[in-house]
XYZ file of C-alpha atoms in Angstrom:
684
model
C 37.606 -56.679 -51.606
C 38.296 -53.280 -50.019
C 35.256 -53.095 -47.761
C 32.717 -55.578 -46.419
C 30.065 -54.233 -44.090
C 26.480 -53.784 -43.034
C 24.007 -50.905 -43.103
C 21.320 -50.533 -40.438
C 18.829 -48.178 -42.080
C 16.588 -45.860 -40.072
C 14.659 -42.715 -40.949
C 17.077 -40.401 -39.150
C 20.405 -42.105 -39.759
C 22.144 -45.053 -41.396
C 24.544 -46.881 -39.085
C 27.450 -48.562 -40.853
C 29.930 -51.162 -39.672
C 32.558 -52.402 -42.107
C 36.001 -53.954 -42.235
C 38.520 -52.511 -44.687
C 41.321 -54.265 -46.586
C 43.689 -53.735 -43.640
C 41.376 -55.675 -41.347
C 40.366 -52.592 -39.363
C 36.745 -52.384 -38.256
C 35.173 -48.967 -38.678
C 31.711 -47.835 -37.743
C 29.692 -44.652 -37.597
C 26.513 -43.026 -38.792
C 25.378 -41.292 -41.963
C 23.177 -38.337 -41.027
C 20.677 -37.421 -42.286
C 19.547 -40.605 -44.009
C 19.074 -39.016 -47.413
C 20.126 -39.844 -50.935
C 22.609 -36.984 -51.261
C 24.282 -37.739 -47.929
C 24.655 -41.417 -48.797
C 26.045 -40.559 -52.225
C 28.628 -38.223 -50.706
C 29.626 -40.870 -48.142
C 30.107 -43.472 -50.870
C 32.209 -41.117 -52.982
C 34.518 -40.568 -50.003
C 34.749 -44.115 -48.595
C 34.628 -46.304 -51.706
C 35.059 -44.175 -54.824
C 35.999 -47.189 -56.934
C 32.976 -49.232 -55.784
C 35.156 -52.099 -54.558
C 32.896 -53.097 -51.670
C 30.043 -55.305 -50.497
C 27.315 -54.159 -48.141
C 24.361 -55.947 -46.587
C 21.134 -54.452 -45.294
C 17.731 -55.599 -44.118
C 14.706 -55.423 -46.386
C 12.903 -52.834 -44.266
C 11.480 -49.454 -45.258
C 14.139 -47.471 -47.087
C 15.995 -50.431 -48.538
C 15.230 -49.423 -52.116
C 17.029 -46.088 -52.355
C 19.989 -47.428 -50.362
C 20.385 -50.494 -52.569
C 19.952 -48.478 -55.766
C 22.542 -45.912 -54.740
C 24.992 -48.616 -53.664
C 24.574 -50.400 -56.979
C 24.959 -47.137 -58.903
C 28.294 -46.618 -57.125
C 29.438 -50.089 -58.204
C 28.993 -51.640 -54.754
C 27.669 -55.177 -54.569
C 24.395 -55.154 -52.626
C 22.881 -57.863 -50.426
C 19.364 -57.472 -49.037
C 18.154 -59.947 -46.443
C 14.911 -61.083 -44.860
C 14.578 -59.262 -41.490
C 12.865 -62.233 -39.839
C 15.596 -64.682 -40.815
C 18.309 -62.238 -39.796
C 16.668 -61.916 -36.383
C 16.538 -65.707 -36.098
C 20.241 -65.971 -36.917
C 21.000 -63.457 -34.171
C 19.596 -65.833 -31.584
C 18.531 -64.872 -28.097
C 19.675 -61.418 -27.070
C 21.898 -61.206 -24.001
C 21.930 -57.433 -23.876
C 20.059 -54.472 -25.317
C 20.128 -54.330 -29.088
C 21.708 -51.223 -30.670
C 22.003 -49.927 -34.210
C 25.721 -50.675 -34.215
C 25.034 -54.238 -33.067
C 22.571 -54.664 -35.921
C 25.079 -53.363 -38.476
C 27.800 -55.567 -37.006
C 25.523 -58.614 -37.238
C 24.873 -57.928 -40.921
C 28.581 -57.575 -41.587
C 29.376 -60.773 -39.646
C 26.747 -62.831 -41.469
C 28.021 -61.563 -44.804
C 31.648 -62.423 -43.994
C 30.652 -65.876 -42.742
C 28.570 -66.609 -45.822
C 25.416 -67.072 -43.718
C 23.561 -63.959 -44.851
C 19.957 -64.893 -45.835
C 20.100 -63.501 -49.350
C 16.850 -62.169 -50.815
C 15.761 -61.520 -54.362
C 15.788 -57.817 -55.243
C 12.996 -56.998 -57.703
C 14.062 -54.930 -60.712
C 12.845 -51.370 -61.022
C 10.007 -52.091 -63.449
C 8.564 -54.753 -61.136
C 8.818 -52.417 -58.143
C 7.031 -49.640 -60.015
C 4.105 -51.825 -61.041
C 3.994 -53.271 -57.526
C 3.750 -49.777 -56.067
C 0.931 -48.903 -58.448
C -0.898 -52.127 -57.618
C -0.628 -51.501 -53.892
C -1.758 -47.916 -54.328
C -4.775 -49.165 -56.254
C -5.651 -51.634 -53.489
C -5.213 -48.922 -50.848
C -7.504 -46.495 -52.653
C -10.087 -49.220 -53.220
C -9.985 -50.102 -49.525
C -10.462 -46.449 -48.624
C -13.416 -46.059 -50.974
C -14.934 -49.281 -49.667
C -14.497 -48.026 -46.108
C -16.432 -44.837 -46.918
C -19.236 -46.909 -48.409
C -19.331 -49.042 -45.291
C -19.513 -45.912 -43.157
C -22.528 -44.769 -45.166
C -24.224 -48.144 -44.636
C -23.463 -47.928 -40.920
C -24.923 -44.418 -40.694
C -28.091 -45.522 -42.490
C -28.537 -48.463 -40.162
C -27.732 -46.354 -37.107
C -30.591 -44.004 -37.983
C -33.029 -46.758 -38.905
C -33.072 -46.122 -42.654
C -33.759 -48.965 -45.086
C -30.604 -50.442 -46.631
C -29.485 -48.975 -49.946
C -27.865 -51.214 -52.531
C -25.433 -49.974 -55.166
C -24.655 -46.738 -53.356
C -22.657 -45.258 -56.201
C -25.255 -45.844 -58.907
C -27.769 -43.191 -59.896
C -30.567 -45.129 -58.203
C -28.492 -45.560 -55.071
C -27.753 -41.852 -54.845
C -31.439 -41.073 -55.308
C -32.238 -43.397 -52.410
C -29.588 -41.703 -50.284
C -30.980 -38.279 -51.109
C -34.441 -39.326 -49.904
C -33.255 -41.217 -46.809
C -34.723 -39.824 -43.540
C -31.455 -38.760 -41.927
C -30.831 -36.248 -39.198
C -28.976 -33.053 -40.172
C -25.717 -34.436 -38.803
C -26.336 -37.765 -40.523
C -27.034 -36.002 -43.824
C -23.796 -34.028 -43.472
C -21.946 -37.272 -42.681
C -23.293 -39.032 -45.785
C -22.650 -36.038 -48.062
C -19.058 -35.788 -46.815
C -18.547 -39.515 -47.422
C -19.919 -39.220 -50.968
C -17.568 -36.335 -51.681
C -14.621 -38.422 -50.521
C -15.770 -41.266 -52.769
C -16.087 -38.897 -55.739
C -12.550 -37.657 -55.093
C -11.167 -41.194 -54.972
C -12.979 -42.525 -58.041
C -10.974 -40.600 -60.701
C -7.702 -41.672 -59.068
C -8.854 -45.293 -58.989
C -9.990 -45.191 -62.613
C -6.671 -43.741 -63.742
C -4.687 -46.384 -61.845
C -6.872 -49.159 -63.202
C -6.270 -47.906 -66.739
C -2.501 -47.808 -66.172
C -2.359 -51.323 -64.777
C -4.609 -52.776 -67.472
C -2.592 -51.061 -70.213
C 0.573 -52.577 -68.774
C -0.985 -56.038 -68.459
C -2.086 -56.023 -72.096
C 1.534 -55.404 -73.150
C 3.398 -57.722 -70.769
C 3.840 -61.342 -71.846
C 3.556 -62.731 -68.324
C 0.348 -60.822 -67.622
C -1.122 -62.060 -70.879
C -0.293 -65.615 -69.847
C -1.931 -65.133 -66.455
C -5.014 -63.548 -67.991
C -5.687 -66.664 -70.042
C -6.468 -68.553 -66.827
C -10.017 -68.670 -65.594
C -10.869 -65.995 -63.044
C -7.916 -63.680 -63.755
C -8.585 -60.383 -65.490
C -6.101 -57.841 -66.765
C -6.041 -55.919 -63.488
C -5.461 -59.014 -61.358
C -2.822 -60.242 -63.791
C -0.754 -57.067 -63.412
C -0.901 -57.136 -59.607
C -0.146 -60.864 -59.389
C 2.749 -60.507 -61.831
C 4.298 -57.745 -59.718
C 3.805 -59.548 -56.407
C 5.083 -62.928 -57.627
C 8.081 -61.504 -59.478
C 10.456 -63.874 -61.226
C 8.734 -67.265 -61.150
C 12.035 -69.051 -61.727
C 12.954 -68.332 -58.125
C 10.661 -71.184 -57.129
C 11.530 -74.828 -57.626
C 7.919 -75.990 -57.354
C 4.402 -74.661 -57.553
C 3.997 -75.246 -53.802
C 6.647 -72.612 -53.134
C 4.846 -70.070 -55.299
C 1.497 -70.820 -53.646
C 2.976 -70.502 -50.182
C 4.943 -67.375 -51.032
C 1.869 -65.654 -52.487
C -0.194 -66.374 -49.366
C -2.597 -68.683 -51.180
C -2.518 -71.499 -48.626
C -6.224 -71.879 -47.830
C -7.297 -73.230 -44.452
C -10.547 -75.027 -43.639
C -12.935 -74.909 -40.709
C -12.188 -76.788 -37.509
C -14.301 -76.594 -34.378
C -11.370 -75.383 -32.275
C -10.131 -72.873 -34.857
C -10.368 -69.128 -34.345
C -10.740 -68.204 -37.978
C -13.629 -68.493 -40.395
C -13.534 -71.402 -42.866
C -11.834 -70.921 -46.198
C -9.649 -68.077 -44.923
C -6.384 -67.435 -46.709
C -3.323 -67.981 -44.604
C -1.592 -64.822 -43.446
C 1.579 -65.402 -45.415
C 2.918 -63.712 -48.491
C 1.641 -60.547 -50.106
C -1.925 -59.580 -49.153
C -2.346 -57.861 -52.516
C -1.414 -61.018 -54.395
C -3.676 -63.115 -52.180
C -6.556 -60.705 -52.622
C -6.342 -60.814 -56.416
C -5.930 -64.600 -56.737
C -9.179 -66.362 -57.759
C -10.336 -68.338 -54.757
C -11.630 -71.871 -54.974
C -13.662 -73.628 -52.313
C -11.686 -75.324 -49.599
C -12.094 -79.100 -49.400
C -11.754 -81.145 -46.291
C -9.658 -84.250 -46.555
C -11.397 -87.622 -46.387
C -11.872 -88.917 -42.873
C -9.751 -91.957 -43.576
C -6.751 -89.746 -44.401
C -5.634 -89.864 -40.780
C -6.232 -93.558 -40.267
C -2.746 -94.536 -41.350
C -1.152 -92.524 -38.568
C 0.331 -94.288 -35.588
C -1.406 -94.156 -32.238
C 1.172 -91.672 -30.942
C -0.289 -88.977 -33.209
C -3.452 -87.180 -32.147
C -6.032 -88.170 -34.806
C -7.752 -84.786 -34.619
C -4.507 -82.910 -35.184
C -3.546 -85.277 -37.973
C -6.920 -84.760 -39.600
C -6.563 -81.018 -39.403
C -3.087 -81.229 -40.877
C -4.351 -83.316 -43.794
C -7.290 -80.961 -44.180
C -4.933 -78.041 -44.606
C -2.973 -79.932 -47.225
C -6.115 -80.940 -49.054
C -7.586 -77.482 -48.951
C -4.448 -76.099 -50.532
C -4.632 -78.481 -53.452
C -6.925 -76.395 -55.686
C -4.632 -73.405 -55.432
C -1.581 -75.600 -55.840
C -2.980 -76.885 -59.105
C -3.923 -73.484 -60.499
C -0.835 -71.803 -59.098
C 1.303 -74.647 -60.396
C 0.109 -74.313 -63.955
C 0.795 -70.581 -63.848
C 4.193 -71.183 -62.304
C 5.136 -73.497 -65.169
C 3.881 -71.035 -67.766
C 5.625 -68.085 -66.143
C 8.844 -70.060 -66.002
C 8.485 -70.981 -69.659
C 7.935 -67.362 -70.628
C 10.941 -66.207 -68.567
C 9.197 -63.037 -67.440
C 12.481 -61.536 -66.330
C 15.330 -62.474 -68.647
C 17.876 -64.897 -67.153
C 20.737 -62.476 -67.795
C 19.238 -59.771 -65.557
C 20.845 -58.631 -62.328
C 18.229 -57.600 -59.819
C 20.416 -55.523 -57.538
C 19.559 -52.183 -59.150
C 19.425 -50.244 -62.376
C 22.702 -49.921 -64.303
C 25.069 -47.139 -63.269
C 24.335 -43.902 -65.072
C 27.020 -41.892 -66.813
C 26.333 -39.109 -64.310
C 25.001 -38.977 -60.751
C 21.299 -39.691 -60.634
C 18.747 -37.142 -59.576
C 16.524 -37.707 -56.588
C 13.573 -37.514 -58.970
C 14.397 -41.062 -60.010
C 12.609 -42.207 -56.930
C 9.552 -40.041 -57.201
C 7.340 -43.126 -57.268
C 8.914 -44.935 -54.331
C 6.456 -45.867 -51.628
C 7.066 -44.553 -48.145
C 5.320 -47.580 -46.693
C 6.518 -51.150 -46.363
C 8.608 -52.028 -49.436
C 7.854 -54.822 -51.844
C 8.516 -58.173 -50.133
C 11.853 -59.699 -50.889
C 12.234 -63.402 -51.529
C 15.020 -65.892 -51.577
C 16.697 -66.605 -54.890
C 16.439 -69.981 -56.518
C 18.280 -72.808 -54.743
C 21.761 -73.208 -56.029
C 22.163 -69.532 -56.779
C 23.845 -68.823 -53.454
C 24.717 -65.191 -52.885
C 25.832 -64.639 -56.451
C 24.273 -61.758 -58.311
C 22.334 -62.540 -61.458
C 23.542 -60.986 -64.699
C 21.586 -58.101 -66.099
C 19.534 -57.200 -69.139
C 18.309 -53.641 -68.939
C 15.750 -53.841 -71.736
C 12.813 -55.407 -69.851
C 11.040 -52.301 -68.606
C 7.497 -51.209 -67.904
C 5.697 -49.284 -70.601
C 4.209 -45.850 -70.664
C 0.773 -45.553 -69.162
C -0.969 -43.809 -72.011
C -2.213 -46.970 -73.676
C -0.522 -46.160 -77.006
C 0.187 -49.438 -78.839
C 3.548 -50.241 -80.311
C 2.570 -51.792 -83.602
C 5.904 -52.784 -85.039
C 7.046 -55.329 -82.447
C 5.910 -57.166 -79.380
C 6.477 -54.445 -76.790
C 6.839 -56.939 -73.983
C 10.143 -58.221 -75.323
C 13.545 -56.534 -75.249
C 14.109 -54.702 -78.507
C 17.224 -52.971 -79.775
C 17.928 -50.589 -82.591
C 19.542 -51.267 -85.942
C 22.138 -48.488 -85.573
C 24.677 -48.152 -82.770
C 26.577 -44.919 -82.294
C 25.967 -41.306 -83.251
C 23.539 -40.625 -86.142
C 26.112 -39.012 -88.419
C 23.699 -39.527 -91.327
C 21.084 -37.077 -89.994
C 21.631 -34.335 -92.575
C 21.707 -36.795 -95.477
C 18.471 -38.587 -94.604
C 16.672 -35.298 -93.968
C 17.702 -33.954 -97.361
C 16.599 -37.183 -99.001
C 13.195 -36.628 -97.383
C 12.896 -33.204 -98.970
C 13.885 -31.305 -95.827
C 16.622 -28.715 -96.279
C 18.184 -28.570 -92.784
C 20.449 -25.850 -91.459
C 23.692 -27.168 -89.984
C 24.339 -25.400 -86.704
C 28.068 -24.639 -86.264
C 29.868 -27.502 -84.534
C 26.957 -29.933 -84.696
C 29.204 -32.862 -85.643
C 31.245 -32.505 -82.429
C 28.457 -31.560 -80.014
C 26.988 -34.016 -77.509
C 27.252 -35.560 -74.052
C 28.932 -38.737 -75.207
C 28.096 -41.383 -77.780
C 24.739 -42.980 -78.494
C 24.059 -46.584 -77.705
C 21.778 -48.359 -80.174
C 19.243 -45.860 -81.508
C 15.727 -47.153 -81.022
C 13.497 -44.291 -82.122
C 12.555 -40.617 -81.992
C 11.148 -38.452 -79.192
C 9.321 -35.202 -79.958
C 8.994 -32.205 -77.621
C 7.803 -28.629 -77.523
C 10.155 -26.019 -76.069
C 7.497 -24.120 -74.109
C 8.116 -20.942 -76.090
C 7.254 -19.950 -79.655
C 10.498 -17.991 -79.917
C 12.973 -20.623 -78.684
C 15.935 -20.682 -81.055
C 18.318 -23.377 -82.182
C 21.055 -21.557 -80.254
C 19.152 -22.052 -76.995
C 18.944 -25.773 -77.735
C 22.651 -25.978 -78.521
C 23.816 -23.925 -75.520
C 21.305 -25.188 -72.965
C 20.087 -23.474 -69.818
C 21.862 -22.370 -66.631
C 20.602 -25.500 -64.885
C 21.063 -27.900 -67.822
C 23.969 -27.899 -70.251
C 23.304 -28.139 -73.965
C 22.680 -29.706 -76.321
C 19.055 -30.292 -75.355
C 18.132 -32.204 -78.523
C 19.537 -33.224 -81.876
C 17.054 -31.274 -84.016
C 15.251 -27.939 -83.651
C 12.175 -27.013 -85.694
C 11.100 -23.377 -85.832
C 7.518 -22.242 -86.332
C 8.172 -21.520 -89.990
C 9.267 -25.137 -90.515
C 13.015 -24.459 -90.540
C 14.884 -27.555 -89.350
C 18.280 -27.109 -87.681
C 20.641 -29.985 -86.905
C 22.060 -28.977 -83.520
C 24.046 -32.020 -82.408
C 24.896 -35.549 -83.368
C 25.836 -36.847 -79.914
C 23.727 -37.560 -76.848
C 21.497 -34.651 -75.762
C 19.703 -34.033 -72.467
C 16.095 -34.179 -73.662
C 14.458 -37.340 -72.271
C 15.436 -37.468 -68.598
C 13.668 -39.797 -66.188
C 11.012 -42.074 -67.629
C 10.174 -45.440 -69.105
C 8.712 -47.041 -72.219
C 8.319 -50.708 -73.283
C 11.308 -50.928 -75.575
C 13.612 -48.583 -73.634
C 15.821 -49.126 -70.581
C 14.414 -47.113 -67.699
C 15.742 -43.540 -67.510
C 18.053 -44.137 -70.503
C 16.071 -42.410 -73.246
C 18.851 -39.893 -73.925
C 21.146 -42.699 -75.086
C 18.588 -44.419 -77.327
C 16.342 -41.682 -78.786
C 16.923 -38.837 -81.222
C 15.266 -35.744 -79.780
C 13.322 -33.131 -81.739
C 12.506 -29.817 -80.027
C 9.786 -27.724 -81.685
C 9.540 -24.016 -80.878
C 5.996 -24.049 -79.552
C 4.181 -23.234 -76.324
C 2.169 -26.443 -76.520
C -0.944 -24.444 -75.518
C -2.203 -26.873 -72.819
C -2.280 -30.606 -72.012
C -5.893 -30.871 -73.177
C -5.780 -28.613 -76.217
C -7.171 -30.132 -79.434
C -4.799 -31.602 -81.975
C -2.546 -29.059 -83.751
C -3.912 -25.998 -81.994
C -1.221 -23.298 -82.389
C 0.876 -25.636 -84.550
C 1.546 -24.030 -87.962
C 1.311 -26.385 -90.920
C 4.947 -25.734 -91.828
C 6.171 -26.723 -88.365
C 3.903 -29.748 -87.996
C 4.705 -31.274 -91.376
C 8.412 -30.572 -90.910
C 8.178 -32.646 -87.724
C 6.332 -35.396 -89.621
C 8.973 -35.442 -92.370
C 11.887 -35.523 -89.912
C 10.393 -38.403 -87.926
C 9.557 -40.333 -91.090
C 13.090 -39.884 -92.442
C 14.690 -41.140 -89.223
C 12.256 -44.047 -88.795
C 12.834 -45.118 -92.391
C 16.631 -44.929 -91.962
C 16.360 -47.143 -88.875
C 13.998 -49.608 -90.643
C 11.224 -48.764 -88.189
C 7.540 -47.970 -88.371
C 6.090 -44.808 -86.886
C 5.449 -46.716 -83.657
C 9.064 -45.871 -82.794
C 8.178 -42.164 -82.576
C 6.978 -41.234 -79.096
C 6.167 -38.070 -77.211
C 7.979 -36.897 -74.116
C 4.651 -37.120 -72.264
C 4.415 -40.831 -73.063
C 7.886 -41.485 -71.664
C 8.118 -39.065 -68.731
C 4.506 -38.125 -68.041
C 4.308 -40.160 -64.850
C 7.886 -39.674 -63.708
C 8.219 -35.929 -64.359
C 4.705 -34.685 -65.065
C 5.618 -33.853 -68.654
C 2.875 -33.139 -71.205
C 4.880 -32.236 -74.283
C 4.272 -32.087 -77.108
C 1.120 -30.257 -76.104
C -1.831 -30.058 -78.495
C -0.488 -33.084 -80.365
C -2.440 -36.336 -80.501
C 0.382 -38.860 -80.740
C -1.793 -41.462 -82.461
C -2.659 -38.999 -85.233
C 0.969 -37.894 -85.490
C 2.134 -41.487 -85.821
C -0.486 -42.098 -88.489
C 0.734 -39.088 -90.474
C 4.341 -40.255 -90.095
C 3.428 -43.748 -91.279
C 1.703 -42.299 -94.331
C 4.904 -40.398 -95.076
C 7.024 -43.522 -94.618
C 4.823 -45.143 -97.248
C 4.612 -48.669 -95.900
C 3.325 -50.532 -92.883
C 5.569 -53.303 -91.577
C 2.727 -54.952 -89.672
C -1.056 -54.520 -89.670
C -2.217 -51.312 -88.079
C -3.963 -51.525 -84.710
C -7.724 -51.723 -84.567
C -8.981 -48.284 -85.578
C -10.979 -46.193 -83.185
C -14.749 -46.059 -83.764
C -15.604 -43.257 -86.190
C -16.378 -40.022 -84.384
C -19.787 -38.485 -84.952
C -19.957 -35.692 -87.494
C -22.249 -32.722 -87.729
C -23.568 -31.055 -84.609
C -21.390 -33.095 -82.213
C -18.096 -32.940 -84.106
C -16.561 -29.950 -82.306
C -17.748 -30.598 -78.740
C -15.064 -30.922 -76.075
C -15.899 -30.321 -72.413
C -13.592 -31.131 -69.525
C -12.811 -29.995 -65.976
C -12.559 -26.227 -65.911
C -14.978 -25.651 -68.799
C -17.802 -23.192 -68.212
C -20.869 -22.007 -70.083
C -24.278 -23.035 -71.367
C -22.983 -26.283 -72.855
C -21.809 -27.379 -69.400
C -25.190 -26.437 -67.926
C -26.880 -28.480 -70.647
C -24.562 -31.389 -69.846
C -25.412 -31.158 -66.140
C -29.149 -31.206 -66.885
C -28.732 -34.250 -69.112
C -26.732 -36.024 -66.405
C -29.353 -35.143 -63.798
C -31.892 -36.927 -65.979
C -29.719 -39.998 -65.434
C -29.808 -39.471 -61.661
C -26.537 -37.593 -61.160
C -27.977 -34.998 -58.767
C -25.686 -32.169 -59.902
C -26.094 -28.477 -59.233
C -26.744 -26.850 -62.621
C -24.256 -23.982 -62.422
C -22.543 -24.259 -65.813
C -19.167 -25.073 -64.220
C -17.414 -28.365 -65.061
C -16.080 -29.236 -61.603
C -15.060 -32.498 -59.901
C -18.663 -33.577 -59.269
C -19.553 -33.099 -62.921
C -16.433 -35.010 -63.957
C -17.345 -37.881 -61.617
C -20.861 -37.971 -63.071
C -19.447 -38.040 -66.605
C -17.152 -40.925 -65.680
C -20.075 -42.834 -64.187
C -22.113 -42.234 -67.346
C -19.216 -43.390 -69.548
C -18.725 -46.450 -67.380
C -22.372 -47.456 -67.866
C -22.430 -46.747 -71.600
C -20.980 -49.327 -73.947
C -18.197 -48.158 -76.233
C -17.214 -44.978 -74.380
C -13.762 -44.348 -72.955
C -13.929 -43.604 -69.227
C -11.869 -40.415 -68.988
C -14.278 -37.801 -67.602
C -14.023 -35.757 -70.823
C -17.073 -35.049 -72.971
C -15.865 -35.341 -76.537
C -17.896 -35.981 -79.693
C -18.555 -39.645 -78.910
C -19.772 -39.000 -75.357
C -21.798 -35.962 -76.399
C -23.601 -38.001 -79.063
C -24.490 -40.879 -76.732
C -28.233 -41.630 -77.036
C -28.954 -40.908 -73.376
C -26.959 -37.661 -73.302
C -27.206 -35.732 -76.592
C -25.307 -32.600 -75.600
C -25.605 -30.198 -78.530
C -23.413 -27.243 -79.484
C -26.077 -24.616 -78.821
C -28.742 -23.802 -76.224
C -31.552 -26.249 -75.681
């Protein structure tokens, strides 16, 4: 081993202390503590990755551990509290170098308190779950401030503040001018938070419905889809625990009971483990142990203390039973495959962009936990297929999306021209397409469709690339007149950073055939096929169907760039394309359905409501009519004909209270035709 050392990570610098293969101890600092600086330091000090480094699981551990793993360095992350305990009593002032030296010493001595490093997909869902809890806490705090202001000014209490009746009561409350301004400001903050909370809830629920572990948790009484996703992320790999007691204690579900000398309220959860996991776990009433439970103690033991100790054990029993059954089921399901290494994502063929960590929290990182007994400090092998899905809620109908899935063809798709011609497409072969690419494909798992952003983008621009991104940028190019050009047969830079259920995170380029269509995309909310000529659209359908059929896949293996990279990169291509409709058209072209189709959407109303689509930014008499209809439901909107954030919040509230409507803040045909709304296409 060339280098063994420790990293003491701080916001301004990373202090290192390592011993090289000659036995020389070297130390210094990496400034500033950024991804690029660390990457440059690693390329200079250990270009071959023959090293081991240890660091504490404090803020910043994630990007350091990921970059170390990407460079081939073996990473060890430890529990800060246990590392501090191993240091012992300090005899002199603690310094950053002393901390780094301690980490290196513990690692060399084999005493480093190894922690489990969650894989990327668990970290991402954990971050989303914590963000959801934070936003909910903030919205709850604003509601509590409103209640406090009402009480402070002697107003009667108002229940259900956010309902239409509650807002009416607030509007008529006898508040002072400053109090009225206070309440109005609080309501505006709540209205701003609500769309963010709804979107996060939808993402987490969509993930939970796809993930096998979340589905197992949801089957237990008291656990919904949202709680299942958060608990799954906070618990992590259940096989780390040798008993259900360990899982209960780790998750902070150890319930205490009331004692006369206690300083906490009865039934309070112990302050251990993840607060988010504890908050989402269904609570059961705490039970005090029988009085005779302490009678078998010797006289040297204080009976009161013994009784309290037995009471704590008894009160934990309900959670131990429920947590234990889930622990056994999670272990049986093997939520994270046994051949997965949790140190980091696999090394990429090229240096990773800083955008890979766009979702990393700047707050306290996800708690790290000890690996299973007997694992020692050895890294677990890795399977890179278990990844979190896209957050658009699009079902994968051909396979269970929660399981690792691979393609039926490994290597470059040299058959592209042949299968396209068999489909009735007459492709143009761009010069050199057989030799063009950024390396060889891994197993091909599907197709990704894009728009170029310009109606005039040519196949040459896809083959040659841009100044900031070398070509090829996809395998196929489709012009507006339906002309299909085969640009490359090797890997192309078209997918970038993102994730999808059956894809390794950020590895779409190596598993997906890309199709770039010369189209502006119009806008993220444009109706289906706006500005998409029939020739171009059906050429895309035929190409996707030909590739899916060649790979023995259904149309579920055709995805949009927005479904893969929408959250990671803000992508919305292909614009003006409803991916569900596109997949349905592709499946019709394929001519067979491998598995039953998903439950169809409710039929959209026809007639006067068929063409209605109102969303944020819309203006005109229809919006004014919508605002008047919402005011009849108690929304309290200003009728100005402008679809702003307040109107969107009122629409979401209406959709939430109306059975069968999707809560998205958009007034489409179904929402417009709702019995209590009836927004027509013309003036009232």
